[in-house]
N, CA, C and O atoms as a DFTB+ gen file, in Angstrom:
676 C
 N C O
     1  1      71.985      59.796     138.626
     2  2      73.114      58.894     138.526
     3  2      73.900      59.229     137.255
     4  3      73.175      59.448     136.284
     5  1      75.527      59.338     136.992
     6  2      76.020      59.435     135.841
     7  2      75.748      58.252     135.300
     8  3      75.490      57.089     135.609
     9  1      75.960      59.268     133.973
    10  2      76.650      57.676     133.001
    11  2      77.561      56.573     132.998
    12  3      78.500      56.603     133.794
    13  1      77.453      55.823     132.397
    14  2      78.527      54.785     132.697
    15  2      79.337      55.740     131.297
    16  3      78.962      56.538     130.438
    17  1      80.640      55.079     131.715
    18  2      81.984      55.130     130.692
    19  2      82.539      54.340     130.371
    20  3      83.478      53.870     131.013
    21  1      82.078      53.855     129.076
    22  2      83.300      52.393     128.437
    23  2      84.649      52.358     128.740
    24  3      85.287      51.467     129.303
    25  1      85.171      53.890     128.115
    26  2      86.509      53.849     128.665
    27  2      86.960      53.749     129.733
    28  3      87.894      52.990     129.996
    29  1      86.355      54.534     130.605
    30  2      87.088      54.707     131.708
    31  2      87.196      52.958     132.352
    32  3      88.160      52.253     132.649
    33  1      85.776      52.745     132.371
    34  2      85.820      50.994     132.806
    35  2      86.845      50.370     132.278
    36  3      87.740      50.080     133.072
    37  1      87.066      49.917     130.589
    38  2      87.970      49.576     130.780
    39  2      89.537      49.975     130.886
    40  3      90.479      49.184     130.933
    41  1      89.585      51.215     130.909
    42  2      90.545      51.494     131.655
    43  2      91.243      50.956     133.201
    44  3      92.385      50.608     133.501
    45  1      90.199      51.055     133.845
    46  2      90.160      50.478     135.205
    47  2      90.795      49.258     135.324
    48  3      91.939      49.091     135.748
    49  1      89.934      48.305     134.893
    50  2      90.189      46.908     134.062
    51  2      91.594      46.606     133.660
    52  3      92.165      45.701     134.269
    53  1      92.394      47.415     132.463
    54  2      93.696      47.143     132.252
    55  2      94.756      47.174     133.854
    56  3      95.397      46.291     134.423
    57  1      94.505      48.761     134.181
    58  2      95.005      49.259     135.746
    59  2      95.364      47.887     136.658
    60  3      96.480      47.437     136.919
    61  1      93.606      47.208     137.185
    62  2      93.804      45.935     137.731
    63  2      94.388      44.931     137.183
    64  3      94.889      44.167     138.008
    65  1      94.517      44.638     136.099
    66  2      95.384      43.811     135.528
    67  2      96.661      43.813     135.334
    68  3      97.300      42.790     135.089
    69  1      97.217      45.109     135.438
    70  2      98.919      45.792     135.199
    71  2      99.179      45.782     136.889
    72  3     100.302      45.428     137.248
    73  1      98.364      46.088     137.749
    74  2      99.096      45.969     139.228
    75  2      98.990      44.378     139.645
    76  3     100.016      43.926     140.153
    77  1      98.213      43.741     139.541
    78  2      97.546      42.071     140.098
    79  2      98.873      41.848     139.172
    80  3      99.742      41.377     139.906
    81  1      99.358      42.005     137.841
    82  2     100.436      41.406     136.963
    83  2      99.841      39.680     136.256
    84  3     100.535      38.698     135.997
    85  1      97.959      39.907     136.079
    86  2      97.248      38.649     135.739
    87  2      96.178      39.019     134.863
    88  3      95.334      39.855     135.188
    89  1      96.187      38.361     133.644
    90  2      95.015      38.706     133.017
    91  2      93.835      38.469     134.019
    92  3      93.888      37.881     135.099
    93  1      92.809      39.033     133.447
    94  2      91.615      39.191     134.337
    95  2      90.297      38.383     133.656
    96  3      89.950      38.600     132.495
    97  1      89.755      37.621     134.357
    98  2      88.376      37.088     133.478
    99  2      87.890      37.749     132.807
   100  3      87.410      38.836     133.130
   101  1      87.887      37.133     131.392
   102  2      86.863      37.632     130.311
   103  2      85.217      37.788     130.870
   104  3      84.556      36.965     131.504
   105  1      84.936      38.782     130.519
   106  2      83.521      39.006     130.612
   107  2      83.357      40.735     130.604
   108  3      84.177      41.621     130.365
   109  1      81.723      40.774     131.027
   110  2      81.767      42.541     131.180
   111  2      82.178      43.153     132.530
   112  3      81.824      42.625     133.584
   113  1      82.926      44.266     132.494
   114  2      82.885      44.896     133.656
   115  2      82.623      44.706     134.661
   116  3      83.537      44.747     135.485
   117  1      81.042      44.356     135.188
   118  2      80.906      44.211     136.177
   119  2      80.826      43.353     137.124
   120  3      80.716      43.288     138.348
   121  1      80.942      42.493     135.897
   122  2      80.790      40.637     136.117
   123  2      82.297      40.381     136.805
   124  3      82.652      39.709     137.773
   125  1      82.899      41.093     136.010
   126  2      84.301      40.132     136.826
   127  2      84.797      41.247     137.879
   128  3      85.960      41.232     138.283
   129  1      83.972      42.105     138.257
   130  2      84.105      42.568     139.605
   131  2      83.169      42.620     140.549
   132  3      83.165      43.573     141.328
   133  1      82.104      41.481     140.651
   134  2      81.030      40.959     141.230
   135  2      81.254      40.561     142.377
   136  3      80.821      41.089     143.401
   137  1      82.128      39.346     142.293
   138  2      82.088      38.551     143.079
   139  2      82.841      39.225     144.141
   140  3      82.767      38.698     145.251
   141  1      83.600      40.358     144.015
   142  2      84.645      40.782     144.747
   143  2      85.876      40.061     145.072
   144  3      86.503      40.283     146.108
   145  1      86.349      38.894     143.883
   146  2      87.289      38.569     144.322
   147  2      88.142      39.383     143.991
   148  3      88.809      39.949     144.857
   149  1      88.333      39.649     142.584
   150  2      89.473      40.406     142.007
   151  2      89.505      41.660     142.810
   152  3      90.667      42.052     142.922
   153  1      88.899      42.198     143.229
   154  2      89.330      43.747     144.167
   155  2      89.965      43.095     145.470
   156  3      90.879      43.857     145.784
   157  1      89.913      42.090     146.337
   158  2      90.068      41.719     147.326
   159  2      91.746      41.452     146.935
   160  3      92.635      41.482     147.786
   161  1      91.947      41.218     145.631
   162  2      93.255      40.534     145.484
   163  2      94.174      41.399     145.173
   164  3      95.396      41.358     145.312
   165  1      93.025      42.704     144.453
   166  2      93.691      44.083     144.104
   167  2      94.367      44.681     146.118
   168  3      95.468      45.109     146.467
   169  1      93.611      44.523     146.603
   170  2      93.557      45.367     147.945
   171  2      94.701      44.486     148.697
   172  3      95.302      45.034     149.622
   173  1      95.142      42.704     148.229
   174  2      96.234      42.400     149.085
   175  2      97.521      43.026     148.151
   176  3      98.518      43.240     148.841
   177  1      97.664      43.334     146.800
   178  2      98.854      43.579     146.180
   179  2      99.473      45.062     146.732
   180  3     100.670      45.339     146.805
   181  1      98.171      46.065     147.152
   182  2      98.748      47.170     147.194
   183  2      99.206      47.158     148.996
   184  3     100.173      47.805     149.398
   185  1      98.249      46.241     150.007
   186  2      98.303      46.062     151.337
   187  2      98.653      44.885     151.485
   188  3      97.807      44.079     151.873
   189  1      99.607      44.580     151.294
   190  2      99.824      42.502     151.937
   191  2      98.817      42.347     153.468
   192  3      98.720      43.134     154.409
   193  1      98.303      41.295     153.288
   194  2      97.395      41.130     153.886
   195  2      96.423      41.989     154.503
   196  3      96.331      42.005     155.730
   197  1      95.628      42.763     153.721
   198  2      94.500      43.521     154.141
   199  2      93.663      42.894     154.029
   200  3      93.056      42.815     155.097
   201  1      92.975      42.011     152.815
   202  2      92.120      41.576     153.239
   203  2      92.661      40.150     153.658
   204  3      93.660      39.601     153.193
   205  1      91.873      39.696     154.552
   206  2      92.751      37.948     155.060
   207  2      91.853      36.605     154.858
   208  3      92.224      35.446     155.045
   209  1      90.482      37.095     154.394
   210  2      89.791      35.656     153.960
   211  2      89.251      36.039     152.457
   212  3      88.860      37.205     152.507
   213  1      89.103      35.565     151.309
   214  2      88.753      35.782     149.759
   215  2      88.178      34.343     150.099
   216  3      88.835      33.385     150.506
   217  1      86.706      34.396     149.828
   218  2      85.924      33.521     149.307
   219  2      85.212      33.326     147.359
   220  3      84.463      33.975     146.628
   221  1      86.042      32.014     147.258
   222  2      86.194      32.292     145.697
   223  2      84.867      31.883     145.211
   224  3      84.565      32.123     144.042
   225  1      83.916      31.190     146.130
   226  2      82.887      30.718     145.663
   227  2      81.878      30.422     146.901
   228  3      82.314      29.888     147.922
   229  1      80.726      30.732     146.791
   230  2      79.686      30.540     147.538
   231  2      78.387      31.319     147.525
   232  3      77.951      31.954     146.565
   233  1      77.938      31.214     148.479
   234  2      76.137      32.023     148.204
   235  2      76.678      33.381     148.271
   236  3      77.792      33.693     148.691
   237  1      75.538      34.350     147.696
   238  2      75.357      35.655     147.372
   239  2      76.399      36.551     148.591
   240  3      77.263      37.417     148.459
   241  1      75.789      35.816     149.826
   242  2      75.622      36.455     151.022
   243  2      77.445      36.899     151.080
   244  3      78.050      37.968     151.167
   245  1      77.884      35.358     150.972
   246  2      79.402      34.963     151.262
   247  2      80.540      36.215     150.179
   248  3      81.565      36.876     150.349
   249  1      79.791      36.016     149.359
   250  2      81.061      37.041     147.860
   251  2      80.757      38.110     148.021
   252  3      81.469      38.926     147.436
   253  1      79.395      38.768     149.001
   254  2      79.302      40.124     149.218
   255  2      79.837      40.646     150.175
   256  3      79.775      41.849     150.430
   257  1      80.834      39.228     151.266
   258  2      81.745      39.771     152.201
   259  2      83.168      40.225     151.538
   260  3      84.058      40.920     152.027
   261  1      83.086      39.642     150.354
   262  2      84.237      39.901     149.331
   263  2      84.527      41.516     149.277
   264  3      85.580      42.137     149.421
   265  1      83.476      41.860     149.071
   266  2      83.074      43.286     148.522
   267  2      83.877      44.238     149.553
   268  3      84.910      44.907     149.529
   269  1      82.258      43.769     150.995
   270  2      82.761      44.748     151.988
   271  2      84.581      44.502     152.381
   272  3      85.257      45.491     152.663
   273  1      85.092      43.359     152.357
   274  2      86.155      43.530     153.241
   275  2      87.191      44.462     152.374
   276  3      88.081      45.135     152.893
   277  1      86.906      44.383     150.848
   278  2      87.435      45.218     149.867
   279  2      87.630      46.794     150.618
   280  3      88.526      47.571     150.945
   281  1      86.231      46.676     150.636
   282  2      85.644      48.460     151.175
   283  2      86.511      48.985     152.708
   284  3      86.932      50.019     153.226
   285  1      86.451      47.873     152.914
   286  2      87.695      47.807     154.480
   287  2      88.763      48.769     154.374
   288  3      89.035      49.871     154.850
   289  1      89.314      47.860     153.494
   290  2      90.398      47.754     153.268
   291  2      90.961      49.382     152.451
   292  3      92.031      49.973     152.598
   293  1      89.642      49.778     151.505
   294  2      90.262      50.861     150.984
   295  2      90.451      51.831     151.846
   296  3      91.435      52.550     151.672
   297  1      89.581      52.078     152.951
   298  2      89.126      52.930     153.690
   299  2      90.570      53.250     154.944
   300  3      90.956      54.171     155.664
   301  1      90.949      51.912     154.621
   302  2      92.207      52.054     155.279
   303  2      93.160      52.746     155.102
   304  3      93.838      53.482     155.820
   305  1      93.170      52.434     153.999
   306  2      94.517      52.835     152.637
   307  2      94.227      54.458     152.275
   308  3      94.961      55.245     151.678
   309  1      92.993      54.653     152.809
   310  2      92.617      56.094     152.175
   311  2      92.275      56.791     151.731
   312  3      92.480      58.005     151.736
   313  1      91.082      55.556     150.765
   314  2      90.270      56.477     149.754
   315  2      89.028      57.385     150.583
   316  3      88.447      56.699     151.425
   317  1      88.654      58.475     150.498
   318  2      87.927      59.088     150.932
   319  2      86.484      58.152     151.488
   320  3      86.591      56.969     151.164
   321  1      85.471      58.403     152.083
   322  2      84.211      57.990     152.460
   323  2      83.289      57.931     151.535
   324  3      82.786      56.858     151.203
   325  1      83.008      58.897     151.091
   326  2      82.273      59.791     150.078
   327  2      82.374      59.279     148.932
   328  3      81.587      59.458     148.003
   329  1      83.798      58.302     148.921
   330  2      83.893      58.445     147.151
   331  2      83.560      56.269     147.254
   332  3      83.159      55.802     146.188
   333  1      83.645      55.789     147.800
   334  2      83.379      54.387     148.226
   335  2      82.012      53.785     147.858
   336  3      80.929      54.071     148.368
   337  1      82.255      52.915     146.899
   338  2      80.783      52.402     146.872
   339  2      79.942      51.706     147.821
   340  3      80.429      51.142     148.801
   341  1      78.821      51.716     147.601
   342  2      78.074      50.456     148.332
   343  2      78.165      49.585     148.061
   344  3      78.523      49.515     146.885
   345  1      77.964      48.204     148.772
   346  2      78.190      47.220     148.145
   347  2      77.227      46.161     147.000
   348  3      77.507      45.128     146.393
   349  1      75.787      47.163     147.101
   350  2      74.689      46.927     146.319
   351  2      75.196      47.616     144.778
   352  3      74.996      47.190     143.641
   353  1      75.834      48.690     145.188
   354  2      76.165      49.404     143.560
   355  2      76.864      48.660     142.848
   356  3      77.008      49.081     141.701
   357  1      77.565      47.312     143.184
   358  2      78.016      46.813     141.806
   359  2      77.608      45.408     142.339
   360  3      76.982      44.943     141.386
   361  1      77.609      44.672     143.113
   362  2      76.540      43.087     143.697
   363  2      75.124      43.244     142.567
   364  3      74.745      42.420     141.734
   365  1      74.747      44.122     142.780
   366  2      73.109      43.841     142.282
   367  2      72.884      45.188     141.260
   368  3      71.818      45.792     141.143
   369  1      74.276      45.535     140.480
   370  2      74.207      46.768     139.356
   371  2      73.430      47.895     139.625
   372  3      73.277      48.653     138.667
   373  1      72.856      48.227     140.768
   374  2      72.586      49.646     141.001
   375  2      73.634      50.947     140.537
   376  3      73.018      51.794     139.889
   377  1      74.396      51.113     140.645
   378  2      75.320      52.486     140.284
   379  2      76.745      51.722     139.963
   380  3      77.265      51.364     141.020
   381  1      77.185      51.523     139.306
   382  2      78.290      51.119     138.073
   383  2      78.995      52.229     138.125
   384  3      80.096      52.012     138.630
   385  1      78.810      53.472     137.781
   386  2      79.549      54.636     137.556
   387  2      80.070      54.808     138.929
   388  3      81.298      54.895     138.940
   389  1      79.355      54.905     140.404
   390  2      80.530      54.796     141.548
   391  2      81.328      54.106     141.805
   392  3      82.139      54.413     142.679
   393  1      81.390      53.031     141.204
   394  2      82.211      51.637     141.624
   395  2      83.586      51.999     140.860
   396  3      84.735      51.702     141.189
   397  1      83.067      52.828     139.591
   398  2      84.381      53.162     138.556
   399  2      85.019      54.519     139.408
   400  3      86.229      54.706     139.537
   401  1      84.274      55.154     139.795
   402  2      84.979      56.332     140.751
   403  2      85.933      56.128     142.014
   404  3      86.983      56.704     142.297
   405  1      85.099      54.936     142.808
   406  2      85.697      54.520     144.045
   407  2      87.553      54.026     143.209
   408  3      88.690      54.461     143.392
   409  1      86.956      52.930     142.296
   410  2      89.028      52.790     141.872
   411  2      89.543      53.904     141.115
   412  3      90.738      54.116     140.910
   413  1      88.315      54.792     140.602
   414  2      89.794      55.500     140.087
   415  2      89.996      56.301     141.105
   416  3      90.985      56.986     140.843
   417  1      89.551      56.572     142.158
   418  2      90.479      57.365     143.646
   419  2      91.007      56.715     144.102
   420  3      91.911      57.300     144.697
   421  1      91.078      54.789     144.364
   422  2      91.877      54.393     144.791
   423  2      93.674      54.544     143.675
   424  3      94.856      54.778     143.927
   425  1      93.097      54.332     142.835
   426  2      94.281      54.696     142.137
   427  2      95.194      55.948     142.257
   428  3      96.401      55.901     142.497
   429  1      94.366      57.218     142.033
   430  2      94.918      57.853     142.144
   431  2      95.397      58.169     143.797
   432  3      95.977      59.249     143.902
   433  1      95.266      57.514     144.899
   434  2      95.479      57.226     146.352
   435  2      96.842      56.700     146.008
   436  3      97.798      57.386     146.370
   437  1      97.058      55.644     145.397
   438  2      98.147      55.108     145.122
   439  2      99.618      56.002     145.146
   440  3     100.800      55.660     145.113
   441  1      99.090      57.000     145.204
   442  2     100.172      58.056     144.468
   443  2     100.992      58.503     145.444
   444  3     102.154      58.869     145.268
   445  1     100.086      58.470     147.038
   446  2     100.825      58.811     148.317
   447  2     101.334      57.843     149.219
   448  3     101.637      57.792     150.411
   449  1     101.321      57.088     148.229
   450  2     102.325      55.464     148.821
   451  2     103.698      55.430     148.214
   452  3     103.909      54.990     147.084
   453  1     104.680      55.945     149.059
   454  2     105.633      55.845     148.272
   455  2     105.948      53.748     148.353
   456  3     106.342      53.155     147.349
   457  1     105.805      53.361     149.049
   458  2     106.140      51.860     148.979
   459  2     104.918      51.250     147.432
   460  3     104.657      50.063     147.631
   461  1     104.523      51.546     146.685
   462  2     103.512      51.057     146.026
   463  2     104.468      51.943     144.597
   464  3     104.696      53.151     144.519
   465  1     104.885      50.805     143.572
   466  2     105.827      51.320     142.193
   467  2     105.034      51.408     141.316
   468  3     104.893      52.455     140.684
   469  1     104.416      50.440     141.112
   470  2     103.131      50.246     140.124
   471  2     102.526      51.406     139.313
   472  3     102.909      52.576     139.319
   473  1     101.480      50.851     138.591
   474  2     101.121      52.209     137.286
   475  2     100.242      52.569     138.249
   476  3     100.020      51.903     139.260
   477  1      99.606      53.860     137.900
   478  2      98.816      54.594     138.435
   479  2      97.603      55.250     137.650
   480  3      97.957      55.761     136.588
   481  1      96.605      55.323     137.863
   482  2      95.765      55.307     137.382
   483  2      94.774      56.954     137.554
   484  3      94.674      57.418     138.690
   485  1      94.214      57.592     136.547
   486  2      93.904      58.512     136.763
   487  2      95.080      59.471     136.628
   488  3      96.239      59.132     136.389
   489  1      94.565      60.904     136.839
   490  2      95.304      62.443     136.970
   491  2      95.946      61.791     138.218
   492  3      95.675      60.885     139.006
   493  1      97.386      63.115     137.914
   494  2      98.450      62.861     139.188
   495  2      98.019      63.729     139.859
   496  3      97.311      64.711     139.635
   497  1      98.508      63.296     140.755
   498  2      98.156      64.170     142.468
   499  2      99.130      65.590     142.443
   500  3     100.251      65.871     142.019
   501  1      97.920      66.376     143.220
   502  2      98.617      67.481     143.509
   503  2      99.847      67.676     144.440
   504  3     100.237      66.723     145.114
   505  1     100.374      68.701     144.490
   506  2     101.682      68.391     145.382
   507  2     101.019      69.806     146.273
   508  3     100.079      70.506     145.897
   509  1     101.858      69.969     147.597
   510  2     101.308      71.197     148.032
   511  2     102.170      72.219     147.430
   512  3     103.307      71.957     147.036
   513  1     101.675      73.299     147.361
   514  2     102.054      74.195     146.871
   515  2     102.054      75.779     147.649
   516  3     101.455      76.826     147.405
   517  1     102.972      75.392     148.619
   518  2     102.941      76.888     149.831
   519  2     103.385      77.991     149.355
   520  3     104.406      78.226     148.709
   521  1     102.433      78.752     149.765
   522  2     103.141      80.035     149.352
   523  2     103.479      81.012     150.656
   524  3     102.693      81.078     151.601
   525  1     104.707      81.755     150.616
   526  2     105.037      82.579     151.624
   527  2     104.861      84.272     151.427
   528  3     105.515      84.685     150.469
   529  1     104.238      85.123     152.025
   530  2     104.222      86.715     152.002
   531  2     104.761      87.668     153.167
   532  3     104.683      87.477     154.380
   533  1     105.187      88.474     152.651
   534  2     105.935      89.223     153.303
   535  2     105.031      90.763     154.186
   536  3     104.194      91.486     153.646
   537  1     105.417      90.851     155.252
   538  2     104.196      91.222     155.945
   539  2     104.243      92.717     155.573
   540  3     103.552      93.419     156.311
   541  1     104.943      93.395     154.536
   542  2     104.469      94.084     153.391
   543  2     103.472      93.929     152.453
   544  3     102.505      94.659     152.237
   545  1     103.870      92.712     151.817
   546  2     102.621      92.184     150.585
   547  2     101.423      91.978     151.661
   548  3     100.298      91.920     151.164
   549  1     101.493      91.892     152.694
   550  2      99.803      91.224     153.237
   551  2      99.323      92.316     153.765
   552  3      98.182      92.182     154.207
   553  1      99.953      93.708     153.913
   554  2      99.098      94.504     154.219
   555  2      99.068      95.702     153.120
   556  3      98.555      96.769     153.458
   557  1      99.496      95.584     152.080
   558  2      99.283      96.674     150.782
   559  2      98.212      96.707     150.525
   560  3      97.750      97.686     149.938
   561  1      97.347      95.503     150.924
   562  2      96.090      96.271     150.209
   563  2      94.822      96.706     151.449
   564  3      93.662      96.875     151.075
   565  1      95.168      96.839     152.765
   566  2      94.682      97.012     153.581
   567  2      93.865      98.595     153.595
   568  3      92.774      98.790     154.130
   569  1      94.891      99.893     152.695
   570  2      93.987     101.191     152.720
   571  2      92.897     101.058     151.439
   572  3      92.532     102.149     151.001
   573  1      92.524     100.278     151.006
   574  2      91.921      99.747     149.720
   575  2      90.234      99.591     150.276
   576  3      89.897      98.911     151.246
   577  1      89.550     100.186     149.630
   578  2      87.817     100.022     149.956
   579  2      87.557      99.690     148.728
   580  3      87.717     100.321     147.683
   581  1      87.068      98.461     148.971
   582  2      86.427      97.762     147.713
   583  2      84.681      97.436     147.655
   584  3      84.285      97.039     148.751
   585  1      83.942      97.497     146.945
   586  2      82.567      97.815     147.035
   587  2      81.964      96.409     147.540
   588  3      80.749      96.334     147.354
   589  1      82.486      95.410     148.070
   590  2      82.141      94.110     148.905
   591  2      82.044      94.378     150.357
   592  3      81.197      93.822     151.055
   593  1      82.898      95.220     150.813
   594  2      82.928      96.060     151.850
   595  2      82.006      96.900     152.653
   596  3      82.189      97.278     153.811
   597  1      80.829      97.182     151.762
   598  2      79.783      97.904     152.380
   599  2      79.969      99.739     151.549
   600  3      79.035     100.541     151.539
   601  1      81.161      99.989     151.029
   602  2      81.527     101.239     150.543
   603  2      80.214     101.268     148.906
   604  3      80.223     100.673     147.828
   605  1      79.261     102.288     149.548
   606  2      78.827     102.448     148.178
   607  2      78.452     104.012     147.506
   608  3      77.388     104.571     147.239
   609  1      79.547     104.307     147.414
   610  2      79.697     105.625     146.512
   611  2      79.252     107.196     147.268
   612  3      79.125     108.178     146.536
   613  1      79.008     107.329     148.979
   614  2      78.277     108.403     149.132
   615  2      76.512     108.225     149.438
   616  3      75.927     109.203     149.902
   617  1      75.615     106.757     149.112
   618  2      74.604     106.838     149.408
   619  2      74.128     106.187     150.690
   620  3      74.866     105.304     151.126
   621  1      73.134     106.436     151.307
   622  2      72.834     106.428     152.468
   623  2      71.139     105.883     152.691
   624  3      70.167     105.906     151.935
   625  1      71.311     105.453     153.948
   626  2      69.556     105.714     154.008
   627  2      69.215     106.782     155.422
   628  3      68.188     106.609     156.079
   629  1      70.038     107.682     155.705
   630  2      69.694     109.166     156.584
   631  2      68.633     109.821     155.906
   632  3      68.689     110.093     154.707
   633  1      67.618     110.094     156.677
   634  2      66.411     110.783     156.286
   635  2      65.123     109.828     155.606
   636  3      64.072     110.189     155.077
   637  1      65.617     108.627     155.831
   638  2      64.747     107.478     155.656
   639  2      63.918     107.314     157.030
   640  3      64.475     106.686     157.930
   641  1      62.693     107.807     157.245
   642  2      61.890     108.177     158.567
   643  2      61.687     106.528     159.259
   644  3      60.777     106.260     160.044
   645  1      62.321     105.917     158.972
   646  2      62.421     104.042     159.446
   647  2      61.652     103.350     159.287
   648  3      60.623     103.672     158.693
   649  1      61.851     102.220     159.728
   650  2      61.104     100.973     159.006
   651  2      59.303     101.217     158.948
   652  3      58.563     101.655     159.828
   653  1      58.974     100.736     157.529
   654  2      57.292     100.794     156.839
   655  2      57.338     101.824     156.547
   656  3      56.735     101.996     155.488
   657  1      57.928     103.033     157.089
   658  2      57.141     104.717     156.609
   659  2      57.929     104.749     155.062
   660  3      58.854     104.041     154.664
   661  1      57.227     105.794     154.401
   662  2      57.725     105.612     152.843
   663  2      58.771     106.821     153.227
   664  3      59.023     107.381     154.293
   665  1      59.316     106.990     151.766
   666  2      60.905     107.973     152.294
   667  2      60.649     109.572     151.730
   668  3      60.184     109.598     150.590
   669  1      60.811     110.480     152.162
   670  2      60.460     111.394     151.998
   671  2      61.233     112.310     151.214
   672  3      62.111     112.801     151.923
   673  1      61.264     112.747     150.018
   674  2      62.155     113.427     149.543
   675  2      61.526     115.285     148.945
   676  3      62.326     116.076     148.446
């Protein structure tokens, strides 16, 4: 498991607070992203109504629907599979450091929304970058034997009496 990162956490932290446009409960990190409300509220600012029920209070069971419908919701929007926490990794502090990964890809997701103005969080996104060749350049290097190729200098195994027998010179 990585490390956790002060910064980056609260980095994160400011992020949700500059898009929501609301200070955020005092406490640590993970506490005030427990309950899953504040991500649920993060996930309606960037999706108006993605998530559609936020339970602000109740048993374990109830604020861990908080979580998943969060997880819904990103999955919608785009953040990869792979990069998505569980909902045990920050409910019951198992892995902290994915939970900080999952937003900072949602953030940086943010980036292919053009309807979404807001700050952005993380490195900017790549742009594509095509390149075109000319069916000159793609075959110049075609009379070219390069030693990946199998070309190795003139040696052989001819006169190698085949497989187990030793080689006779």
């Amino acid at each position: 498991m990585a490390p956790r990162n002060k910064e980056q956490e609260q980095e994160v932290l400011e992020w949700i607070s500059a898009v929501l446009g609301e200070k955020l409960p005092p406490g640590a990190y993970e506490d005030v992203l427990k309950d899953g409300v504040v991500l649920c509220k993060l996930a309606n600012k960037l999706t108006p109504g993605s998530v559609k029920k936020i339970q602000e209070r109740g048993t374990n069971f109830q604020l861990m629907e908080n979580i998943q419908r969060f997880q819904a919701a990103i999955k919608k929007y785009g953040v990869p599979e792979e990069e998505i926490f569980q909902t045990a990794d920050l409910f019951e502090r198992r892995n902290i450091p994915q939970v900080t990964l999952c937003l900072y890809s949602l953030g940086r997701i943010t980036q292919k929304h053009p309807e979404f103005t807001g700050p952005t969080l993380g490195p900017k996104m790549a742009e594509k970058n095509e390149r075109t060749f000319t069916e000159e350049q793609l075959r110049a290097n075609e009379g070219q034997l390069n030693l990946q190729m199998g070309y190795n200098k003139g040696a052989s195994q001819s006169g190698h009496g085949g497989f187990g027998n030793t080689r006779h010179m």
